[in-house]
Amino acid sequence: MKQNILDRIETYSTIAIYRHEKPDPDALGSQAGLATLLKYNYPNKKIYMLGEEEPSLTFLTKMDNIDTSIFSGEPFLTIVCDTGNTERIDGEDWKEGAELLKIDHHPNVEPYGDIIWVNTEASSTSEMIIDFFLFAKTERNWEMTTEAARLLYAGIVGDTGRFQFSNTTPQTMRLAAEVLEYPIDTTELFTRFYESDEKMVRLKGRVLEEFELTEEGLGIMHLTKELLEEYEITINESSALMNIFSGTKGLQAWVFFVEEDDQYRVRLRSKGPVINEVATNHNGGGHPMASGAKAADETEVKEIIAELKELCRQHT
Ligand SMILES: [Mn+2]
């Protein structure tokens, strides 16, 4: 597989690299890490990173703003990193490539592309890129750069939650160690990763103060329009508040009701009780321990709370 990928890379003089929309550090780290390696090891090739800029992660990397009409010339290779299905690919021109290569660690639900390298054992796509780098180093004397090392390390840190999630394997550590040999400023990286605006820090304080913890072990927080406006936080940004009281002893499941114009957005999380059935009952769905739903009015909000309390009660 790796030999095949290396052959394809060496065949084309133009390579366009994509990843999923609303990129996280692994999407950007694998995309830009691979691009940086290709640019350095094949200085005569034209290598492009494509997709929308993610404002909160521009400290990691920036996209190449190119006129995509350059693709109308010679045939080019398209590589898509960290993206399980084509609907999530950020951009359009990936369809125009002569060949398509998928590199991903999510379950291969949509096996798109001419060459598919999926490794669900890998913590991250960035980990896979380091794995591939070691192969190319042996075969073609590829060299690592500090910038590529920084990007790939950041991708692993993102997807493993700083090496604490259960997807962190001995192999993850070995491959992370490969890039940690380079002089990456990890202090700077971690600071940028986990900092937030003052208004968000203040709102976190309010949530910690005001969330309700019921005797069943259900955490409840209401984010009213008024509250979000007071702190100038958008509904999307408020998702960063989801886990701030998850460490509360005795907490089993928790729910955020975010007030919208004509309904409530409901975000559900759990440490045990299976909560996605509640989400399905209320115009939503998702994973057993993390899902989302909608509530039309106060009455439905109360119904959801009652159902969650019952689940928590059964689980104890
Ligand atoms: Mn990933």
PDB file of N, CA, C and O in Angstrom, residues 9 13-19 26-51 60-64 77 79-81 103 125-126 129-130 132-133 142-145 147-149 151-152:
ATOM      1  N   ILE A   9       2.601   9.406  -5.872  1.00  0.00           N
ATOM      2  CA  ILE A   9       3.154  10.728  -5.552  1.00  0.00           C
ATOM      3  C   ILE A   9       4.271  11.080  -6.527  1.00  0.00           C
ATOM      4  O   ILE A   9       4.374  12.207  -7.013  1.00  0.00           O
ATOM      5  N   SER A  13       3.336  15.697 -11.178  1.00  0.00           N
ATOM      6  CA  SER A  13       4.099  16.899 -10.829  1.00  0.00           C
ATOM      7  C   SER A  13       3.228  17.924 -10.113  1.00  0.00           C
ATOM      8  O   SER A  13       3.728  18.871  -9.518  1.00  0.00           O
ATOM      9  N   THR A  14       1.891  17.720 -10.147  1.00  0.00           N
ATOM     10  CA  THR A  14       0.993  18.598  -9.387  1.00  0.00           C
ATOM     11  C   THR A  14       0.143  17.740  -8.460  1.00  0.00           C
ATOM     12  O   THR A  14      -0.447  16.745  -8.887  1.00  0.00           O
ATOM     13  N   ILE A  15       0.128  18.123  -7.182  1.00  0.00           N
ATOM     14  CA  ILE A  15      -0.634  17.358  -6.194  1.00  0.00           C
ATOM     15  C   ILE A  15      -1.467  18.328  -5.356  1.00  0.00           C
ATOM     16  O   ILE A  15      -0.942  19.316  -4.824  1.00  0.00           O
ATOM     17  N   ALA A  16      -2.768  18.050  -5.266  1.00  0.00           N
ATOM     18  CA  ALA A  16      -3.678  18.883  -4.473  1.00  0.00           C
ATOM     19  C   ALA A  16      -4.127  18.083  -3.260  1.00  0.00           C
ATOM     20  O   ALA A  16      -4.573  16.954  -3.390  1.00  0.00           O
ATOM     21  N   ILE A  17      -3.969  18.683  -2.073  1.00  0.00           N
ATOM     22  CA  ILE A  17      -4.294  17.961  -0.843  1.00  0.00           C
ATOM     23  C   ILE A  17      -5.492  18.613  -0.149  1.00  0.00           C
ATOM     24  O   ILE A  17      -5.493  19.818   0.110  1.00  0.00           O
ATOM     25  N   TYR A  18      -6.483  17.796   0.144  1.00  0.00           N
ATOM     26  CA  TYR A  18      -7.728  18.252   0.779  1.00  0.00           C
ATOM     27  C   TYR A  18      -7.896  17.583   2.135  1.00  0.00           C
ATOM     28  O   TYR A  18      -7.191  16.646   2.477  1.00  0.00           O
ATOM     29  N   ARG A  19      -8.910  18.062   2.871  1.00  0.00           N
ATOM     30  CA  ARG A  19      -9.320  17.436   4.154  1.00  0.00           C
ATOM     31  C   ARG A  19     -10.768  17.821   4.404  1.00  0.00           C
ATOM     32  O   ARG A  19     -11.391  18.468   3.582  1.00  0.00           O
ATOM     33  N   ASP A  26      -6.195  17.632  13.600  1.00  0.00           N
ATOM     34  CA  ASP A  26      -5.698  16.482  12.840  1.00  0.00           C
ATOM     35  C   ASP A  26      -5.920  16.649  11.344  1.00  0.00           C
ATOM     36  O   ASP A  26      -5.059  16.287  10.538  1.00  0.00           O
ATOM     37  N   ALA A  27      -7.080  17.198  10.967  1.00  0.00           N
ATOM     38  CA  ALA A  27      -7.341  17.431   9.540  1.00  0.00           C
ATOM     39  C   ALA A  27      -6.272  18.367   8.978  1.00  0.00           C
ATOM     40  O   ALA A  27      -5.653  18.087   7.939  1.00  0.00           O
ATOM     41  N   LEU A  28      -6.031  19.474   9.685  1.00  0.00           N
ATOM     42  CA  LEU A  28      -5.035  20.444   9.219  1.00  0.00           C
ATOM     43  C   LEU A  28      -3.613  19.909   9.357  1.00  0.00           C
ATOM     44  O   LEU A  28      -2.774  20.120   8.481  1.00  0.00           O
ATOM     45  N   GLY A  29      -3.353  19.215  10.462  1.00  0.00           N
ATOM     46  CA  GLY A  29      -2.005  18.698  10.706  1.00  0.00           C
ATOM     47  C   GLY A  29      -1.596  17.675   9.673  1.00  0.00           C
ATOM     48  O   GLY A  29      -0.466  17.698   9.163  1.00  0.00           O
ATOM     49  N   SER A  30      -2.512  16.759   9.323  1.00  0.00           N
ATOM     50  CA  SER A  30      -2.167  15.738   8.338  1.00  0.00           C
ATOM     51  C   SER A  30      -2.061  16.349   6.945  1.00  0.00           C
ATOM     52  O   SER A  30      -1.136  16.039   6.184  1.00  0.00           O
ATOM     53  N   GLN A  31      -3.004  17.237   6.620  1.00  0.00           N
ATOM     54  CA  GLN A  31      -2.982  17.887   5.302  1.00  0.00           C
ATOM     55  C   GLN A  31      -1.708  18.721   5.125  1.00  0.00           C
ATOM     56  O   GLN A  31      -0.958  18.541   4.155  1.00  0.00           O
ATOM     57  N   ALA A  32      -1.466  19.617   6.082  1.00  0.00           N
ATOM     58  CA  ALA A  32      -0.331  20.532   5.944  1.00  0.00           C
ATOM     59  C   ALA A  32       0.990  19.826   6.242  1.00  0.00           C
ATOM     60  O   ALA A  32       2.031  20.170   5.676  1.00  0.00           O
ATOM     61  N   GLY A  33       0.949  18.825   7.122  1.00  0.00           N
ATOM     62  CA  GLY A  33       2.163  18.058   7.405  1.00  0.00           C
ATOM     63  C   GLY A  33       2.627  17.322   6.159  1.00  0.00           C
ATOM     64  O   GLY A  33       3.809  17.370   5.790  1.00  0.00           O
ATOM     65  N   LEU A  34       1.687  16.664   5.480  1.00  0.00           N
ATOM     66  CA  LEU A  34       2.026  15.962   4.242  1.00  0.00           C
ATOM     67  C   LEU A  34       2.476  16.951   3.162  1.00  0.00           C
ATOM     68  O   LEU A  34       3.483  16.722   2.473  1.00  0.00           O
ATOM     69  N   ALA A  35       1.750  18.072   3.035  1.00  0.00           N
ATOM     70  CA  ALA A  35       2.116  19.081   2.025  1.00  0.00           C
ATOM     71  C   ALA A  35       3.534  19.599   2.262  1.00  0.00           C
ATOM     72  O   ALA A  35       4.329  19.740   1.325  1.00  0.00           O
ATOM     73  N   THR A  36       3.860  19.859   3.523  1.00  0.00           N
ATOM     74  CA  THR A  36       5.188  20.382   3.864  1.00  0.00           C
ATOM     75  C   THR A  36       6.273  19.361   3.519  1.00  0.00           C
ATOM     76  O   THR A  36       7.319  19.709   2.962  1.00  0.00           O
ATOM     77  N   LEU A  37       5.998  18.093   3.819  1.00  0.00           N
ATOM     78  CA  LEU A  37       6.963  17.037   3.481  1.00  0.00           C
ATOM     79  C   LEU A  37       7.160  16.918   1.975  1.00  0.00           C
ATOM     80  O   LEU A  37       8.287  16.775   1.493  1.00  0.00           O
ATOM     81  N   LEU A  38       6.058  17.004   1.227  1.00  0.00           N
ATOM     82  CA  LEU A  38       6.153  16.869  -0.231  1.00  0.00           C
ATOM     83  C   LEU A  38       6.892  18.061  -0.838  1.00  0.00           C
ATOM     84  O   LEU A  38       7.734  17.898  -1.723  1.00  0.00           O
ATOM     85  N   LYS A  39       6.578  19.261  -0.341  1.00  0.00           N
ATOM     86  CA  LYS A  39       7.249  20.466  -0.866  1.00  0.00           C
ATOM     87  C   LYS A  39       8.760  20.389  -0.625  1.00  0.00           C
ATOM     88  O   LYS A  39       9.554  20.764  -1.474  1.00  0.00           O
ATOM     89  N   TYR A  40       9.128  19.899   0.548  1.00  0.00           N
ATOM     90  CA  TYR A  40      10.544  19.854   0.904  1.00  0.00           C
ATOM     91  C   TYR A  40      11.293  18.763   0.144  1.00  0.00           C
ATOM     92  O   TYR A  40      12.412  18.973  -0.346  1.00  0.00           O
ATOM     93  N   ASN A  41      10.665  17.600   0.023  1.00  0.00           N
ATOM     94  CA  ASN A  41      11.366  16.464  -0.583  1.00  0.00           C
ATOM     95  C   ASN A  41      11.263  16.420  -2.109  1.00  0.00           C
ATOM     96  O   ASN A  41      12.035  15.728  -2.757  1.00  0.00           O
ATOM     97  N   TYR A  42      10.296  17.166  -2.655  1.00  0.00           N
ATOM     98  CA  TYR A  42      10.151  17.262  -4.118  1.00  0.00           C
ATOM     99  C   TYR A  42       9.999  18.732  -4.502  1.00  0.00           C
ATOM    100  O   TYR A  42       8.904  19.172  -4.884  1.00  0.00           O
ATOM    101  N   PRO A  43      11.079  19.513  -4.403  1.00  0.00           N
ATOM    102  CA  PRO A  43      10.953  20.966  -4.612  1.00  0.00           C
ATOM    103  C   PRO A  43      10.448  21.349  -5.997  1.00  0.00           C
ATOM    104  O   PRO A  43       9.962  22.475  -6.180  1.00  0.00           O
ATOM    105  N   ASN A  44      10.523  20.457  -6.963  1.00  0.00           N
ATOM    106  CA  ASN A  44      10.059  20.801  -8.312  1.00  0.00           C
ATOM    107  C   ASN A  44       8.577  20.523  -8.535  1.00  0.00           C
ATOM    108  O   ASN A  44       8.017  20.913  -9.554  1.00  0.00           O
ATOM    109  N   LYS A  45       7.965  19.844  -7.601  1.00  0.00           N
ATOM    110  CA  LYS A  45       6.526  19.565  -7.757  1.00  0.00           C
ATOM    111  C   LYS A  45       5.711  20.757  -7.264  1.00  0.00           C
ATOM    112  O   LYS A  45       6.140  21.508  -6.392  1.00  0.00           O
ATOM    113  N   LYS A  46       4.497  20.885  -7.815  1.00  0.00           N
ATOM    114  CA  LYS A  46       3.563  21.903  -7.326  1.00  0.00           C
ATOM    115  C   LYS A  46       2.597  21.224  -6.353  1.00  0.00           C
ATOM    116  O   LYS A  46       1.849  20.330  -6.730  1.00  0.00           O
ATOM    117  N   ILE A  47       2.664  21.660  -5.098  1.00  0.00           N
ATOM    118  CA  ILE A  47       1.859  21.047  -4.042  1.00  0.00           C
ATOM    119  C   ILE A  47       0.911  22.105  -3.473  1.00  0.00           C
ATOM    120  O   ILE A  47       1.361  23.198  -3.104  1.00  0.00           O
ATOM    121  N   TYR A  48      -0.380  21.789  -3.413  1.00  0.00           N
ATOM    122  CA  TYR A  48      -1.356  22.771  -2.915  1.00  0.00           C
ATOM    123  C   TYR A  48      -2.193  22.198  -1.785  1.00  0.00           C
ATOM    124  O   TYR A  48      -2.615  21.050  -1.832  1.00  0.00           O
ATOM    125  N   MET A  49      -2.455  23.040  -0.775  1.00  0.00           N
ATOM    126  CA  MET A  49      -3.375  22.696   0.310  1.00  0.00           C
ATOM    127  C   MET A  49      -4.645  23.486   0.077  1.00  0.00           C
ATOM    128  O   MET A  49      -4.588  24.712  -0.024  1.00  0.00           O
ATOM    129  N   LEU A  50      -5.772  22.782   0.034  1.00  0.00           N
ATOM    130  CA  LEU A  50      -7.016  23.461  -0.299  1.00  0.00           C
ATOM    131  C   LEU A  50      -8.081  23.285   0.767  1.00  0.00           C
ATOM    132  O   LEU A  50      -8.103  22.293   1.496  1.00  0.00           O
ATOM    133  N   GLY A  51      -8.977  24.269   0.844  1.00  0.00           N
ATOM    134  CA  GLY A  51     -10.073  24.254   1.808  1.00  0.00           C
ATOM    135  C   GLY A  51     -10.237  25.620   2.432  1.00  0.00           C
ATOM    136  O   GLY A  51      -9.369  26.480   2.298  1.00  0.00           O
ATOM    137  N   LEU A  60      -1.796  27.224  13.355  1.00  0.00           N
ATOM    138  CA  LEU A  60      -1.204  25.968  12.890  1.00  0.00           C
ATOM    139  C   LEU A  60      -0.714  26.098  11.460  1.00  0.00           C
ATOM    140  O   LEU A  60       0.432  25.807  11.148  1.00  0.00           O
ATOM    141  N   THR A  61      -1.628  26.514  10.572  1.00  0.00           N
ATOM    142  CA  THR A  61      -1.270  26.609   9.158  1.00  0.00           C
ATOM    143  C   THR A  61      -2.292  27.440   8.409  1.00  0.00           C
ATOM    144  O   THR A  61      -3.393  27.664   8.896  1.00  0.00           O
ATOM    145  N   LYS A  62      -1.918  27.902   7.237  1.00  0.00           N
ATOM    146  CA  LYS A  62      -2.859  28.603   6.366  1.00  0.00           C
ATOM    147  C   LYS A  62      -2.942  27.879   5.032  1.00  0.00           C
ATOM    148  O   LYS A  62      -1.973  27.246   4.605  1.00  0.00           O
ATOM    149  N   MET A  63      -4.096  27.979   4.397  1.00  0.00           N
ATOM    150  CA  MET A  63      -4.299  27.309   3.116  1.00  0.00           C
ATOM    151  C   MET A  63      -3.610  28.066   1.981  1.00  0.00           C
ATOM    152  O   MET A  63      -3.248  29.222   2.130  1.00  0.00           O
ATOM    153  N   ASP A  64      -3.458  27.383   0.850  1.00  0.00           N
ATOM    154  CA  ASP A  64      -2.926  28.056  -0.341  1.00  0.00           C
ATOM    155  C   ASP A  64      -4.099  28.647  -1.104  1.00  0.00           C
ATOM    156  O   ASP A  64      -4.970  27.926  -1.575  1.00  0.00           O
ATOM    157  N   LEU A  77      -2.722  14.757  -9.156  1.00  0.00           N
ATOM    158  CA  LEU A  77      -3.119  13.777  -8.141  1.00  0.00           C
ATOM    159  C   LEU A  77      -3.838  14.502  -7.010  1.00  0.00           C
ATOM    160  O   LEU A  77      -3.406  15.565  -6.571  1.00  0.00           O
ATOM    161  N   ILE A  79      -5.129  14.125  -3.074  1.00  0.00           N
ATOM    162  CA  ILE A  79      -5.058  13.354  -1.840  1.00  0.00           C
ATOM    163  C   ILE A  79      -6.050  13.963  -0.857  1.00  0.00           C
ATOM    164  O   ILE A  79      -6.070  15.187  -0.680  1.00  0.00           O
ATOM    165  N   VAL A  80      -6.884  13.129  -0.242  1.00  0.00           N
ATOM    166  CA  VAL A  80      -7.827  13.618   0.775  1.00  0.00           C
ATOM    167  C   VAL A  80      -7.467  12.980   2.109  1.00  0.00           C
ATOM    168  O   VAL A  80      -7.427  11.753   2.235  1.00  0.00           O
ATOM    169  N   CYS A  81      -7.189  13.824   3.108  1.00  0.00           N
ATOM    170  CA  CYS A  81      -6.795  13.346   4.436  1.00  0.00           C
ATOM    171  C   CYS A  81      -7.943  13.454   5.440  1.00  0.00           C
ATOM    172  O   CYS A  81      -8.686  14.446   5.426  1.00  0.00           O
ATOM    173  N   ILE A 103      -6.611   8.939   2.514  1.00  0.00           N
ATOM    174  CA  ILE A 103      -5.812   8.539   3.676  1.00  0.00           C
ATOM    175  C   ILE A 103      -6.616   8.922   4.921  1.00  0.00           C
ATOM    176  O   ILE A 103      -6.882  10.104   5.161  1.00  0.00           O
ATOM    177  N   THR A 125      -4.955  10.758  11.551  1.00  0.00           N
ATOM    178  CA  THR A 125      -4.355  10.694  10.211  1.00  0.00           C
ATOM    179  C   THR A 125      -2.919  11.203  10.276  1.00  0.00           C
ATOM    180  O   THR A 125      -2.055  10.728   9.541  1.00  0.00           O
ATOM    181  N   SER A 126      -2.663  12.131  11.177  1.00  0.00           N
ATOM    182  CA  SER A 126      -1.293  12.635  11.334  1.00  0.00           C
ATOM    183  C   SER A 126      -0.332  11.498  11.709  1.00  0.00           C
ATOM    184  O   SER A 126       0.800  11.445  11.218  1.00  0.00           O
ATOM    185  N   ILE A 129       0.526   9.671   8.626  1.00  0.00           N
ATOM    186  CA  ILE A 129       1.474  10.397   7.762  1.00  0.00           C
ATOM    187  C   ILE A 129       2.915  10.182   8.270  1.00  0.00           C
ATOM    188  O   ILE A 129       3.849  10.027   7.472  1.00  0.00           O
ATOM    189  N   ILE A 130       3.098  10.136   9.589  1.00  0.00           N
ATOM    190  CA  ILE A 130       4.446   9.871  10.128  1.00  0.00           C
ATOM    191  C   ILE A 130       4.879   8.454   9.757  1.00  0.00           C
ATOM    192  O   ILE A 130       6.020   8.207   9.346  1.00  0.00           O
ATOM    193  N   PHE A 132       3.912   6.816   7.172  1.00  0.00           N
ATOM    194  CA  PHE A 132       4.257   6.854   5.748  1.00  0.00           C
ATOM    195  C   PHE A 132       5.615   7.529   5.528  1.00  0.00           C
ATOM    196  O   PHE A 132       6.425   7.078   4.704  1.00  0.00           O
ATOM    197  N   PHE A 133       5.868   8.583   6.279  1.00  0.00           N
ATOM    198  CA  PHE A 133       7.156   9.269   6.168  1.00  0.00           C
ATOM    199  C   PHE A 133       8.316   8.297   6.425  1.00  0.00           C
ATOM    200  O   PHE A 133       9.308   8.287   5.685  1.00  0.00           O
ATOM    201  N   TRP A 142      13.552  10.376   2.239  1.00  0.00           N
ATOM    202  CA  TRP A 142      12.791  11.573   2.613  1.00  0.00           C
ATOM    203  C   TRP A 142      13.366  12.152   3.895  1.00  0.00           C
ATOM    204  O   TRP A 142      13.815  11.410   4.777  1.00  0.00           O
ATOM    205  N   GLU A 143      13.305  13.478   3.980  1.00  0.00           N
ATOM    206  CA  GLU A 143      13.721  14.133   5.215  1.00  0.00           C
ATOM    207  C   GLU A 143      12.533  14.824   5.867  1.00  0.00           C
ATOM    208  O   GLU A 143      11.670  15.367   5.194  1.00  0.00           O
ATOM    209  N   MET A 144      12.528  14.830   7.197  1.00  0.00           N
ATOM    210  CA  MET A 144      11.508  15.525   7.989  1.00  0.00           C
ATOM    211  C   MET A 144      11.960  16.972   8.152  1.00  0.00           C
ATOM    212  O   MET A 144      13.154  17.256   8.138  1.00  0.00           O
ATOM    213  N   THR A 145      10.997  17.886   8.278  1.00  0.00           N
ATOM    214  CA  THR A 145      11.355  19.265   8.633  1.00  0.00           C
ATOM    215  C   THR A 145      10.701  19.587   9.980  1.00  0.00           C
ATOM    216  O   THR A 145       9.730  18.927  10.372  1.00  0.00           O
ATOM    217  N   GLU A 147       8.896  22.093  10.706  1.00  0.00           N
ATOM    218  CA  GLU A 147       7.530  22.564  10.478  1.00  0.00           C
ATOM    219  C   GLU A 147       6.574  21.377  10.273  1.00  0.00           C
ATOM    220  O   GLU A 147       5.489  21.343  10.853  1.00  0.00           O
ATOM    221  N   ALA A 148       6.981  20.407   9.479  1.00  0.00           N
ATOM    222  CA  ALA A 148       6.139  19.223   9.284  1.00  0.00           C
ATOM    223  C   ALA A 148       5.970  18.477  10.603  1.00  0.00           C
ATOM    224  O   ALA A 148       4.873  18.019  10.942  1.00  0.00           O
ATOM    225  N   ALA A 149       7.052  18.388  11.373  1.00  0.00           N
ATOM    226  CA  ALA A 149       7.006  17.707  12.668  1.00  0.00           C
ATOM    227  C   ALA A 149       6.002  18.392  13.594  1.00  0.00           C
ATOM    228  O   ALA A 149       5.196  17.732  14.266  1.00  0.00           O
ATOM    229  N   LEU A 151       3.378  20.244  12.786  1.00  0.00           N
ATOM    230  CA  LEU A 151       2.013  20.039  12.305  1.00  0.00           C
ATOM    231  C   LEU A 151       1.505  18.631  12.634  1.00  0.00           C
ATOM    232  O   LEU A 151       0.373  18.448  13.071  1.00  0.00           O
ATOM    233  N   LEU A 152       2.366  17.636  12.422  1.00  0.00           N
ATOM    234  CA  LEU A 152       1.947  16.252  12.642  1.00  0.00           C
ATOM    235  C   LEU A 152       1.777  15.958  14.135  1.00  0.00           C
ATOM    236  O   LEU A 152       0.846  15.252  14.548  1.00  0.00           O
TER     237      LEU A 152
END
